[in-house]
PDB file of C-alpha atoms and ligand atoms in Angstrom:
ATOM      1  CA  MET A   2     -24.504  -3.842   4.278  1.00 37.00           C
ATOM      2  CA  SER A   3     -23.407  -0.186   4.461  1.00 42.00           C
ATOM      3  CA  LYS A   4     -20.092   1.094   3.095  1.00 48.00           C
ATOM      4  CA  GLN A   5     -19.191   2.052   6.692  1.00 52.00           C
ATOM      5  CA  ALA A   6     -19.701  -1.533   7.863  1.00 54.00           C
ATOM      6  CA  ASN A   7     -17.596  -2.768   4.953  1.00 80.00           C
ATOM      7  CA  PHE A   8     -14.813  -0.373   5.891  1.00 81.00           C
ATOM      8  CA  HIS A   9     -14.899  -1.591   9.494  1.00 84.00           C
ATOM      9  CA  GLU A  10     -14.649  -5.189   8.297  1.00 86.00           C
ATOM     10  CA  CYS A  11     -11.849  -4.225   5.975  1.00 86.00           C
ATOM     11  CA  CYS A  12      -9.853  -2.714   8.887  1.00 86.00           C
ATOM     12  CA  GLN A  13     -10.356  -5.887  10.914  1.00 88.00           C
ATOM     13  CA  ALA A  14      -9.236  -7.969   7.935  1.00 90.00           C
ATOM     14  CA  PHE A  15      -6.044  -5.888   7.638  1.00 91.00           C
ATOM     15  CA  ALA A  16      -5.328  -6.289  11.371  1.00 91.00           C
ATOM     16  CA  ALA A  17      -5.713 -10.073  10.948  1.00 91.00           C
ATOM     17  CA  SER A  18      -3.601 -10.107   7.780  1.00 90.00           C
ATOM     18  CA  TYR A  19      -0.617  -8.566   9.640  1.00 93.00           C
ATOM     19  CA  GLU A  20      -0.727 -11.494  12.088  1.00 91.00           C
ATOM     20  CA  ILE A  21      -0.254 -13.799   9.093  1.00 90.00           C
ATOM     21  CA  SER A  22       2.067 -11.660   6.959  1.00 90.00           C
ATOM     22  CA  THR A  23       4.633 -11.425   9.763  1.00 90.00           C
ATOM     23  CA  LEU A  24       4.835 -15.228  10.268  1.00 91.00           C
ATOM     24  CA  PRO A  25       8.320 -16.528   9.310  1.00 92.00           C
ATOM     25  CA  ALA A  26       6.898 -18.754   6.524  1.00 93.00           C
ATOM     26  CA  MET A  27       5.057 -15.774   5.039  1.00 93.00           C
ATOM     27  CA  GLN A  28       8.143 -13.546   5.321  1.00 94.00           C
ATOM     28  CA  GLU A  29      10.030 -16.153   3.314  1.00 93.00           C
ATOM     29  CA  VAL A  30       7.355 -15.913   0.597  1.00 94.00           C
ATOM     30  CA  GLU A  31       7.508 -12.091   0.765  1.00 96.00           C
ATOM     31  CA  ARG A  32      11.279 -12.153   0.219  1.00 96.00           C
ATOM     32  CA  SER A  33      10.813 -14.193  -2.960  1.00 95.00           C
ATOM     33  CA  VAL A  34       7.929 -12.008  -4.220  1.00 96.00           C
ATOM     34  CA  LEU A  35       8.864  -8.415  -3.264  1.00 96.00           C
ATOM     35  CA  GLY A  36      12.474  -8.738  -2.052  1.00 96.00           C
ATOM     36  CA  CYS A  37      11.702  -7.694   1.547  1.00 95.00           C
ATOM     37  CA  ASP A  38      10.322  -9.208   4.747  1.00 96.00           C
ATOM     38  CA  TYR A  39       8.442  -6.494   6.671  1.00 96.00           C
ATOM     39  CA  GLY A  40       5.083  -8.305   6.495  1.00 95.00           C
ATOM     40  CA  GLY A  41       3.976  -6.071   3.624  1.00 94.00           C
ATOM     41  CA  THR A  42       0.460  -6.212   2.210  1.00 95.00           C
ATOM     42  CA  SER A  43       1.013  -3.808  -0.706  1.00 97.00           C
ATOM     43  CA  TRP A  44       2.715  -4.631  -4.026  1.00 98.00           C
ATOM     44  CA  THR A  45       5.630  -2.241  -3.572  1.00 98.00           C
ATOM     45  CA  THR A  46       8.823  -4.085  -4.494  1.00 98.00           C
ATOM     46  CA  ARG A  47      12.228  -3.385  -2.995  1.00 97.00           C
ATOM     47  CA  ALA A  48      13.289  -1.747  -6.293  1.00 97.00           C
ATOM     48  CA  GLN A  49      10.221   0.528  -6.185  1.00 98.00           C
ATOM     49  CA  ALA A  50      11.025   1.436  -2.559  1.00 98.00           C
ATOM     50  CA  GLY A  51      14.470   2.538  -3.762  1.00 98.00           C
ATOM     51  CA  GLN A  52      12.740   4.805  -6.291  1.00 98.00           C
ATOM     52  CA  ILE A  53      10.613   6.337  -3.506  1.00 98.00           C
ATOM     53  CA  VAL A  54      13.825   7.378  -1.697  1.00 98.00           C
ATOM     54  CA  GLU A  55      15.006   9.134  -4.886  1.00 98.00           C
ATOM     55  CA  SER A  56      11.688  10.691  -5.931  1.00 98.00           C
ATOM     56  CA  LEU A  57      11.037  12.151  -2.476  1.00 98.00           C
ATOM     57  CA  ALA A  58      14.724  13.110  -2.002  1.00 98.00           C
ATOM     58  CA  LEU A  59      14.717  11.391   1.393  1.00 98.00           C
ATOM     59  CA  ARG A  60      17.821  12.168   3.472  1.00 98.00           C
ATOM     60  CA  PRO A  61      18.760  12.995   7.071  1.00 98.00           C
ATOM     61  CA  GLY A  62      16.587  15.783   8.476  1.00 98.00           C
ATOM     62  CA  VAL A  63      13.635  15.134   6.131  1.00 98.00           C
ATOM     63  CA  HIS A  64      10.407  14.163   7.942  1.00 98.00           C
ATOM     64  CA  LEU A  65       8.384  11.579   6.017  1.00 98.00           C
ATOM     65  CA  LEU A  66       4.763  10.630   6.740  1.00 98.00           C
ATOM     66  CA  GLU A  67       3.899   7.062   5.708  1.00 98.00           C
ATOM     67  CA  ILE A  68       0.130   6.479   5.669  1.00 98.00           C
ATOM     68  CA  GLY A  69      -1.252   2.929   5.881  1.00 98.00           C
ATOM     69  CA  ALA A  70       2.172   1.945   7.159  1.00 98.00           C
ATOM     70  CA  GLY A  71       1.121  -1.516   8.400  1.00 97.00           C
ATOM     71  CA  SER A  72       4.012  -3.418   9.970  1.00 96.00           C
ATOM     72  CA  GLY A  73       6.595  -1.095   8.424  1.00 97.00           C
ATOM     73  CA  TRP A  74       6.752  -1.702   4.687  1.00 98.00           C
ATOM     74  CA  PRO A  75       8.019   0.432   3.071  1.00 98.00           C
ATOM     75  CA  GLY A  76       8.197   3.276   5.642  1.00 98.00           C
ATOM     76  CA  LEU A  77      10.750   1.648   7.936  1.00 98.00           C
ATOM     77  CA  TYR A  78      12.889   0.614   4.993  1.00 97.00           C
ATOM     78  CA  LEU A  79      12.772   4.181   3.607  1.00 98.00           C
ATOM     79  CA  ALA A  80      13.875   5.603   6.966  1.00 98.00           C
ATOM     80  CA  GLY A  81      16.565   2.946   7.376  1.00 97.00           C
ATOM     81  CA  SER A  82      18.058   3.386   3.919  1.00 96.00           C
ATOM     82  CA  SER A  83      17.932   7.216   3.782  1.00 98.00           C
ATOM     83  CA  SER A  84      18.324   8.079   7.500  1.00 98.00           C
ATOM     84  CA  CYS A  85      15.256  10.337   7.297  1.00 98.00           C
ATOM     85  CA  ASP A  86      12.729  10.623  10.156  1.00 98.00           C
ATOM     86  CA  VAL A  87       9.434   8.819   9.637  1.00 98.00           C
ATOM     87  CA  THR A  88       5.982   8.903  11.188  1.00 98.00           C
ATOM     88  CA  LEU A  89       4.142   5.637  10.513  1.00 98.00           C
ATOM     89  CA  LEU A  90       0.349   5.958  10.551  1.00 98.00           C
ATOM     90  CA  ASP A  91      -2.260   3.217  10.267  1.00 97.00           C
ATOM     91  CA  LEU A  92      -5.394   1.987  12.030  1.00 96.00           C
ATOM     92  CA  PRO A  93      -4.333  -1.447  13.418  1.00 96.00           C
ATOM     93  CA  ALA A  94      -2.188  -0.628  16.466  1.00 96.00           C
ATOM     94  CA  SER A  95      -0.940  -4.235  16.574  1.00 95.00           C
ATOM     95  CA  ALA A  96       0.725  -3.835  13.153  1.00 96.00           C
ATOM     96  CA  LEU A  97       2.352  -0.552  14.209  1.00 97.00           C
ATOM     97  CA  ALA A  98       3.650  -2.275  17.370  1.00 97.00           C
ATOM     98  CA  LYS A  99       5.372  -4.851  15.134  1.00 96.00           C
ATOM     99  CA  ALA A 100       6.924  -2.016  13.121  1.00 97.00           C
ATOM    100  CA  MET A 101       8.209  -0.312  16.275  1.00 98.00           C
ATOM    101  CA  ARG A 102       9.722  -3.597  17.517  1.00 97.00           C
ATOM    102  CA  ARG A 103      11.621  -3.915  14.257  1.00 97.00           C
ATOM    103  CA  ALA A 104      12.723  -0.261  14.400  1.00 98.00           C
ATOM    104  CA  ARG A 105      14.114  -0.906  17.895  1.00 97.00           C
ATOM    105  CA  ASP A 106      15.842  -4.130  16.778  1.00 97.00           C
ATOM    106  CA  GLU A 107      17.477  -2.248  13.893  1.00 95.00           C
ATOM    107  CA  GLY A 108      18.559   0.644  16.131  1.00 95.00           C
ATOM    108  CA  ASN A 109      16.322   3.168  14.309  1.00 95.00           C
ATOM    109  CA  ALA A 110      13.653   3.751  16.966  1.00 96.00           C
ATOM    110  CA  GLY A 111      14.897   7.302  17.642  1.00 97.00           C
ATOM    111  CA  ARG A 112      13.852   8.364  14.118  1.00 98.00           C
ATOM    112  CA  VAL A 113      10.541   6.477  14.004  1.00 98.00           C
ATOM    113  CA  LEU A 114       7.166   7.437  15.493  1.00 98.00           C
ATOM    114  CA  ALA A 115       4.002   5.305  15.180  1.00 98.00           C
ATOM    115  CA  VAL A 116       0.513   6.848  15.311  1.00 98.00           C
ATOM    116  CA  ALA A 117      -2.771   4.900  15.234  1.00 97.00           C
ATOM    117  CA  ALA A 118      -5.190   7.179  13.342  1.00 97.00           C
ATOM    118  CA  SER A 119      -7.058   7.517  10.058  1.00 96.00           C
ATOM    119  CA  GLY A 120      -5.420   8.919   6.938  1.00 97.00           C
ATOM    120  CA  ALA A 121      -8.684  10.780   6.307  1.00 96.00           C
ATOM    121  CA  ALA A 122      -8.390  12.760   9.604  1.00 97.00           C
ATOM    122  CA  LEU A 123      -4.683  13.276  10.284  1.00 98.00           C
ATOM    123  CA  PRO A 124      -3.867  14.294  13.878  1.00 98.00           C
ATOM    124  CA  PHE A 125      -1.069  16.674  12.804  1.00 98.00           C
ATOM    125  CA  ARG A 126      -0.647  20.444  12.414  1.00 98.00           C
ATOM    126  CA  ARG A 127      -0.496  22.182   9.010  1.00 98.00           C
ATOM    127  CA  ALA A 128       2.755  21.784   7.036  1.00 98.00           C
ATOM    128  CA  ALA A 129       4.183  19.265   9.502  1.00 98.00           C
ATOM    129  CA  PHE A 130       5.890  17.030   6.890  1.00 98.00           C
ATOM    130  CA  ASP A 131       8.458  17.362   4.098  1.00 98.00           C
ATOM    131  CA  ALA A 132       7.365  14.211   2.256  1.00 98.00           C
ATOM    132  CA  ILE A 133       4.423  11.790   2.226  1.00 98.00           C
ATOM    133  CA  SER A 134       4.120   8.271   0.881  1.00 98.00           C
ATOM    134  CA  HIS A 135       1.440   5.595   0.780  1.00 98.00           C
ATOM    135  CA  SER A 136       1.449   2.219  -0.944  1.00 98.00           C
ATOM    136  CA  ASP A 137      -1.864   0.849  -2.279  1.00 98.00           C
ATOM    137  CA  VAL A 138      -3.784   2.587   0.529  1.00 98.00           C
ATOM    138  CA  LEU A 139      -6.248   4.703  -1.492  1.00 98.00           C
ATOM    139  CA  CYS A 140      -7.712   1.516  -3.002  1.00 97.00           C
ATOM    140  CA  CYS A 141      -8.345   0.270   0.564  1.00 96.00           C
ATOM    141  CA  LEU A 142     -10.465   3.140   1.924  1.00 95.00           C
ATOM    142  CA  PRO A 143     -13.624   4.987   0.873  1.00 94.00           C
ATOM    143  CA  GLY A 144     -12.544   8.601   1.682  1.00 94.00           C
ATOM    144  CA  LYS A 145      -9.954   9.064  -1.078  1.00 97.00           C
ATOM    145  CA  ALA A 146     -10.414  12.807  -1.689  1.00 97.00           C
ATOM    146  CA  GLU A 147     -10.582  13.436   2.081  1.00 97.00           C
ATOM    147  CA  MET A 148      -7.257  11.675   2.559  1.00 98.00           C
ATOM    148  CA  LEU A 149      -5.604  13.563  -0.328  1.00 98.00           C
ATOM    149  CA  ALA A 150      -6.878  16.867   1.140  1.00 98.00           C
ATOM    150  CA  GLU A 151      -5.539  15.921   4.562  1.00 98.00           C
ATOM    151  CA  CYS A 152      -2.186  15.032   3.009  1.00 98.00           C
ATOM    152  CA  ARG A 153      -2.100  18.477   1.381  1.00 98.00           C
ATOM    153  CA  ARG A 154      -2.894  20.205   4.693  1.00 98.00           C
ATOM    154  CA  VAL A 155       0.025  18.534   6.494  1.00 98.00           C
ATOM    155  CA  ALA A 156       2.452  18.915   3.548  1.00 98.00           C
ATOM    156  CA  GLY A 157       4.982  21.734   3.955  1.00 97.00           C
ATOM    157  CA  ASP A 158       6.104  24.187   1.258  1.00 93.00           C
ATOM    158  CA  GLY A 159       7.638  22.264  -1.637  1.00 94.00           C
ATOM    159  CA  ALA A 160       6.681  18.907  -0.100  1.00 98.00           C
ATOM    160  CA  ARG A 161       6.241  15.940  -2.409  1.00 98.00           C
ATOM    161  CA  MET A 162       3.913  12.970  -2.130  1.00 98.00           C
ATOM    162  CA  LEU A 163       4.379   9.610  -3.830  1.00 98.00           C
ATOM    163  CA  PHE A 164       1.747   6.910  -3.818  1.00 98.00           C
ATOM    164  CA  SER A 165       0.869   3.734  -5.663  1.00 98.00           C
ATOM    165  CA  VAL A 166      -2.724   2.752  -6.269  1.00 98.00           C
ATOM    166  CA  ILE A 167      -4.635  -0.016  -8.029  1.00 98.00           C
ATOM    167  CA  TYR A 168      -7.703   0.998 -10.029  1.00 98.00           C
ATOM    168  CA  ALA A 169      -9.952   0.103 -12.938  1.00 97.00           C
ATOM    169  CA  PRO A 170      -8.944   2.233 -15.956  1.00 96.00           C
ATOM    170  CA  PRO A 171     -11.582   4.413 -17.663  1.00 94.00           C
ATOM    171  CA  GLY A 172     -13.516   3.158 -20.660  1.00 94.00           C
ATOM    172  CA  LEU A 173     -14.417  -0.330 -19.388  1.00 96.00           C
ATOM    173  CA  SER A 174     -17.862  -1.749 -20.066  1.00 97.00           C
ATOM    174  CA  ASP A 175     -20.189  -1.946 -17.040  1.00 96.00           C
ATOM    175  CA  ASP A 176     -19.650  -5.713 -16.817  1.00 97.00           C
ATOM    176  CA  ALA A 177     -15.859  -5.392 -17.001  1.00 97.00           C
ATOM    177  CA  TYR A 178     -15.881  -2.626 -14.374  1.00 96.00           C
ATOM    178  CA  ARG A 179     -18.012  -4.757 -12.043  1.00 95.00           C
ATOM    179  CA  GLU A 180     -15.594  -7.654 -12.501  1.00 96.00           C
ATOM    180  CA  ALA A 181     -12.585  -5.430 -11.687  1.00 96.00           C
ATOM    181  CA  VAL A 182     -14.280  -4.114  -8.539  1.00 95.00           C
ATOM    182  CA  GLU A 183     -15.271  -7.648  -7.487  1.00 95.00           C
ATOM    183  CA  VAL A 184     -11.752  -9.069  -7.774  1.00 95.00           C
ATOM    184  CA  GLY A 185      -9.646  -5.986  -6.922  1.00 96.00           C
ATOM    185  CA  PRO A 186      -8.741  -4.423  -3.551  1.00 95.00           C
ATOM    186  CA  PRO A 187     -11.678  -3.610  -1.211  1.00 94.00           C
ATOM    187  CA  PHE A 188     -12.234   0.038  -2.315  1.00 96.00           C
ATOM    188  CA  VAL A 189     -10.842  -0.095  -5.838  1.00 96.00           C
ATOM    189  CA  ASP A 190     -13.723   1.937  -7.308  1.00 94.00           C
ATOM    190  CA  THR A 191     -13.074   5.681  -7.502  1.00 93.00           C
ATOM    191  CA  PRO A 192     -15.577   8.569  -7.565  1.00 88.00           C
ATOM    192  CA  SER A 193     -13.347  10.424 -10.090  1.00 94.00           C
ATOM    193  CA  PRO A 194      -9.905   9.915 -11.691  1.00 97.00           C
ATOM    194  CA  TYR A 195      -6.919  10.267  -9.323  1.00 98.00           C
ATOM    195  CA  ALA A 196      -5.370  13.056 -11.427  1.00 98.00           C
ATOM    196  CA  GLU A 197      -8.587  15.055 -10.962  1.00 98.00           C
ATOM    197  CA  MET A 198      -8.754  14.377  -7.215  1.00 98.00           C
ATOM    198  CA  LEU A 199      -5.122  15.504  -6.894  1.00 98.00           C
ATOM    199  CA  ALA A 200      -5.805  18.786  -8.701  1.00 98.00           C
ATOM    200  CA  ASP A 201      -8.976  19.365  -6.657  1.00 98.00           C
ATOM    201  CA  THR A 202      -7.090  18.925  -3.380  1.00 98.00           C
ATOM    202  CA  GLY A 203      -4.188  21.278  -4.151  1.00 98.00           C
ATOM    203  CA  TRP A 204      -1.614  18.869  -5.600  1.00 98.00           C
ATOM    204  CA  ARG A 205       0.316  19.250  -8.873  1.00 98.00           C
ATOM    205  CA  LEU A 206       0.891  15.937 -10.658  1.00 98.00           C
ATOM    206  CA  GLU A 207       4.616  15.680 -11.501  1.00 98.00           C
ATOM    207  CA  ASN A 208       4.901  12.181 -12.849  1.00 98.00           C
ATOM    208  CA  LEU A 209       2.868   9.036 -13.447  1.00 98.00           C
ATOM    209  CA  THR A 210       4.419   5.580 -13.877  1.00 98.00           C
ATOM    210  CA  ASP A 211       2.519   2.476 -14.901  1.00 98.00           C
ATOM    211  CA  VAL A 212       3.834  -0.427 -12.802  1.00 98.00           C
ATOM    212  CA  THR A 213       1.119  -2.922 -13.766  1.00 98.00           C
ATOM    213  CA  SER A 214       3.600  -5.371 -15.306  1.00 98.00           C
ATOM    214  CA  ASP A 215       5.640  -5.487 -12.054  1.00 98.00           C
ATOM    215  CA  TYR A 216       2.376  -6.038 -10.144  1.00 98.00           C
ATOM    216  CA  LEU A 217       1.472  -8.914 -12.477  1.00 98.00           C
ATOM    217  CA  GLN A 218       4.916 -10.513 -12.111  1.00 98.00           C
ATOM    218  CA  SER A 219       4.704 -10.227  -8.304  1.00 98.00           C
ATOM    219  CA  LEU A 220       1.302 -11.935  -8.328  1.00 98.00           C
ATOM    220  CA  ARG A 221       2.663 -14.763 -10.500  1.00 98.00           C
ATOM    221  CA  ARG A 222       5.645 -15.166  -8.139  1.00 97.00           C
ATOM    222  CA  LEU A 223       3.237 -15.222  -5.183  1.00 97.00           C
ATOM    223  CA  VAL A 224       1.145 -18.021  -6.708  1.00 97.00           C
ATOM    224  CA  ARG A 225       4.314 -20.056  -7.414  1.00 96.00           C
ATOM    225  CA  ALA A 226       5.599 -19.479  -3.871  1.00 95.00           C
ATOM    226  CA  PHE A 227       2.234 -20.493  -2.374  1.00 94.00           C
ATOM    227  CA  GLU A 228       2.234 -23.673  -4.467  1.00 94.00           C
ATOM    228  CA  GLN A 229       5.753 -24.564  -3.329  1.00 92.00           C
ATOM    229  CA  SER A 230       5.753 -23.540   0.362  1.00 88.00           C
ATOM    230  CA  ASP A 231       5.169 -26.614   2.541  1.00 90.00           C
ATOM    231  CA  ALA A 232       5.976 -24.498   5.608  1.00 89.00           C
ATOM    232  CA  LEU A 233       3.111 -22.121   4.780  1.00 90.00           C
ATOM    233  CA  ALA A 234       0.671 -24.981   4.131  1.00 90.00           C
ATOM    234  CA  GLU A 235       1.612 -26.408   7.527  1.00 91.00           C
ATOM    235  CA  VAL A 236       0.874 -23.117   9.316  1.00 90.00           C
ATOM    236  CA  LEU A 237      -2.208 -21.949   7.397  1.00 91.00           C
ATOM    237  CA  GLY A 238      -3.633 -25.261   6.150  1.00 92.00           C
ATOM    238  CA  ARG A 239      -3.925 -26.562   2.571  1.00 92.00           C
ATOM    239  CA  ASP A 240      -7.499 -25.276   2.106  1.00 94.00           C
ATOM    240  CA  ALA A 241      -6.547 -21.691   2.965  1.00 93.00           C
ATOM    241  CA  ILE A 242      -3.614 -21.836   0.543  1.00 94.00           C
ATOM    242  CA  THR A 243      -5.807 -23.276  -2.234  1.00 95.00           C
ATOM    243  CA  GLU A 244      -8.359 -20.478  -1.686  1.00 95.00           C
ATOM    244  CA  SER A 245      -5.610 -17.823  -1.747  1.00 94.00           C
ATOM    245  CA  ILE A 246      -4.193 -19.216  -4.976  1.00 96.00           C
ATOM    246  CA  ARG A 247      -7.676 -19.201  -6.551  1.00 96.00           C
ATOM    247  CA  HIS A 248      -8.185 -15.559  -5.541  1.00 96.00           C
ATOM    248  CA  ARG A 249      -4.768 -14.487  -6.849  1.00 97.00           C
ATOM    249  CA  GLU A 250      -5.281 -16.359 -10.119  1.00 97.00           C
ATOM    250  CA  SER A 251      -8.544 -14.515 -10.688  1.00 97.00           C
ATOM    251  CA  GLN A 252      -6.702 -11.215 -10.100  1.00 98.00           C
ATOM    252  CA  ILE A 253      -4.024 -12.263 -12.600  1.00 98.00           C
ATOM    253  CA  GLY A 254      -6.725 -12.991 -15.190  1.00 98.00           C
ATOM    254  CA  VAL A 255      -8.380  -9.594 -14.681  1.00 98.00           C
ATOM    255  CA  ILE A 256      -5.059  -7.709 -14.893  1.00 98.00           C
ATOM    256  CA  GLU A 257      -4.036  -9.622 -18.045  1.00 98.00           C
ATOM    257  CA  ARG A 258      -7.279  -8.430 -19.652  1.00 98.00           C
ATOM    258  CA  GLY A 259      -6.481  -4.804 -18.738  1.00 98.00           C
ATOM    259  CA  LEU A 260      -9.295  -4.430 -16.187  1.00 98.00           C
ATOM    260  CA  LEU A 261      -7.011  -3.362 -13.316  1.00 98.00           C
ATOM    261  CA  VAL A 262      -3.849  -1.275 -13.380  1.00 98.00           C
ATOM    262  CA  ARG A 263      -1.322  -0.245 -10.733  1.00 98.00           C
ATOM    263  CA  GLU A 264       0.244   3.191 -11.093  1.00 98.00           C
ATOM    264  CA  VAL A 265       2.670   5.349  -9.110  1.00 98.00           C
ATOM    265  CA  PHE A 266       1.744   9.037  -8.764  1.00 98.00           C
ATOM    266  CA  LEU A 267       4.333  11.657  -7.829  1.00 98.00           C
ATOM    267  CA  ALA A 268       2.823  15.015  -6.858  1.00 98.00           C
ATOM    268  CA  SER A 269       4.045  18.252  -5.308  1.00 98.00           C
ATOM    269  CA  ALA A 270       2.234  20.705  -3.049  1.00 97.00           C
ATOM    270  CA  ALA A 271       0.846  23.269  -5.515  1.00 89.00           C
TER     271      ALA A 271
HETATM  272  C1  LIG B  30      -2.409  -2.505   0.991  1.00 96.90           C
HETATM  273  S1  LIG B  30      -2.100  -2.122   2.661  1.00 96.90           S
HETATM  274  C2  LIG B  30      -0.505  -1.423   2.597  1.00 96.90           C
HETATM  275  C3  LIG B  30       0.238  -1.609   3.891  1.00 96.90           C
HETATM  276  C4  LIG B  30       1.733  -1.335   3.890  1.00 96.90           C
HETATM  277  N1  LIG B  30       2.066   0.051   3.654  1.00 96.90           N
HETATM  278  C5  LIG B  30       2.450  -2.173   2.876  1.00 96.90           C
HETATM  279  O1  LIG B  30       2.975  -1.625   1.917  1.00 96.90           O
HETATM  280  O2  LIG B  30       2.478  -3.372   3.052  1.00 96.90           O
HETATM  281  C6  LIG B  30      -3.150  -0.765   2.973  1.00 96.90           C
HETATM  282  C7  LIG B  30      -3.071  -0.239   4.418  1.00 96.90           C
HETATM  283  O3  LIG B  30      -3.928   0.890   4.529  1.00 96.90           O
HETATM  284  C8  LIG B  30      -4.467   0.886   5.820  1.00 96.90           C
HETATM  285  N2  LIG B  30      -5.648   1.745   5.855  1.00 96.90           N
HETATM  286  C9  LIG B  30      -6.882   1.509   5.344  1.00 96.90           C
HETATM  287  N3  LIG B  30      -7.689   2.538   5.617  1.00 96.90           N
HETATM  288  C10 LIG B  30      -6.965   3.444   6.307  1.00 96.90           C
HETATM  289  C11 LIG B  30      -7.252   4.713   6.872  1.00 96.90           C
HETATM  290  N4  LIG B  30      -8.452   5.274   6.791  1.00 96.90           N
HETATM  291  N5  LIG B  30      -6.257   5.359   7.512  1.00 96.90           N
HETATM  292  C12 LIG B  30      -5.009   4.828   7.600  1.00 96.90           C
HETATM  293  N6  LIG B  30      -4.688   3.622   7.089  1.00 96.90           N
HETATM  294  C13 LIG B  30      -5.650   2.944   6.461  1.00 96.90           C
HETATM  295  C14 LIG B  30      -4.750  -0.573   6.115  1.00 96.90           C
HETATM  296  O4  LIG B  30      -4.887  -0.815   7.492  1.00 96.90           O
HETATM  297  C15 LIG B  30      -3.503  -1.229   5.499  1.00 96.90           C
HETATM  298  O5  LIG B  30      -2.486  -1.370   6.456  1.00 96.90           O
END
């Protein structure tokens, strides 16, 4: 199967996952795991979202681009808590429609725009944004350098970009690397280190924070919540829950052995 076909399947899987992640029983689980209920599929916690507001100096008048915005986590929260403007961009239009419904319900629709497009071919003019964020998106698509270059093109003078990403750290044996790729997000393998890709695409790395231990704790909370949620088992079925728990436990094992890390990169337009 070609990489292209895999990517297509991956997009369909994300579209389907937003139908599940926005179910009330799943939102209850999300509140206990990440502290929010936007139907998120990344591992960005509410505390980390607060740090995004600070790191990107989000405030009224700032225009933020959130790539891989899904059903609104954390882009809508960032706009709501800082009163900045936000453009939410993702491929599944159904997830963006959910985000826009929530923006309307919260009275923020006037500052929120949703665009169905690829992060690797942004339909915006040069220097259109003051700030850019994406949560665990680069590990979900093949064109990582293309997306970083596109982000740089649409970033204005002095713009900052903050993103989290999950990857296999350098120095693993071939077997360990294969295991990390097998168990991690769909496009966890990288052609070159993120710091290098940032430099090559015109970004200056300002700060790097290892948030692997938060990621691990969130996964452990998720497994506990899955084990305890009768409401979720009723909606999704016991077999699906058992399979999810098995998958998450294998991720926990791989992270505990240091085969996957989650880091937050803060960069400025060089
Ligand atoms: C791990 S999810 C994060 C979603 C959301 N921001 C969150 O925090 O819950 C990754 C997202 O990236 C999106 N994505 C994957 N490839 C993309 C692409 N080429 N362009 C834009 N979004 C993409 C997926 O559809 C998915 O919504």
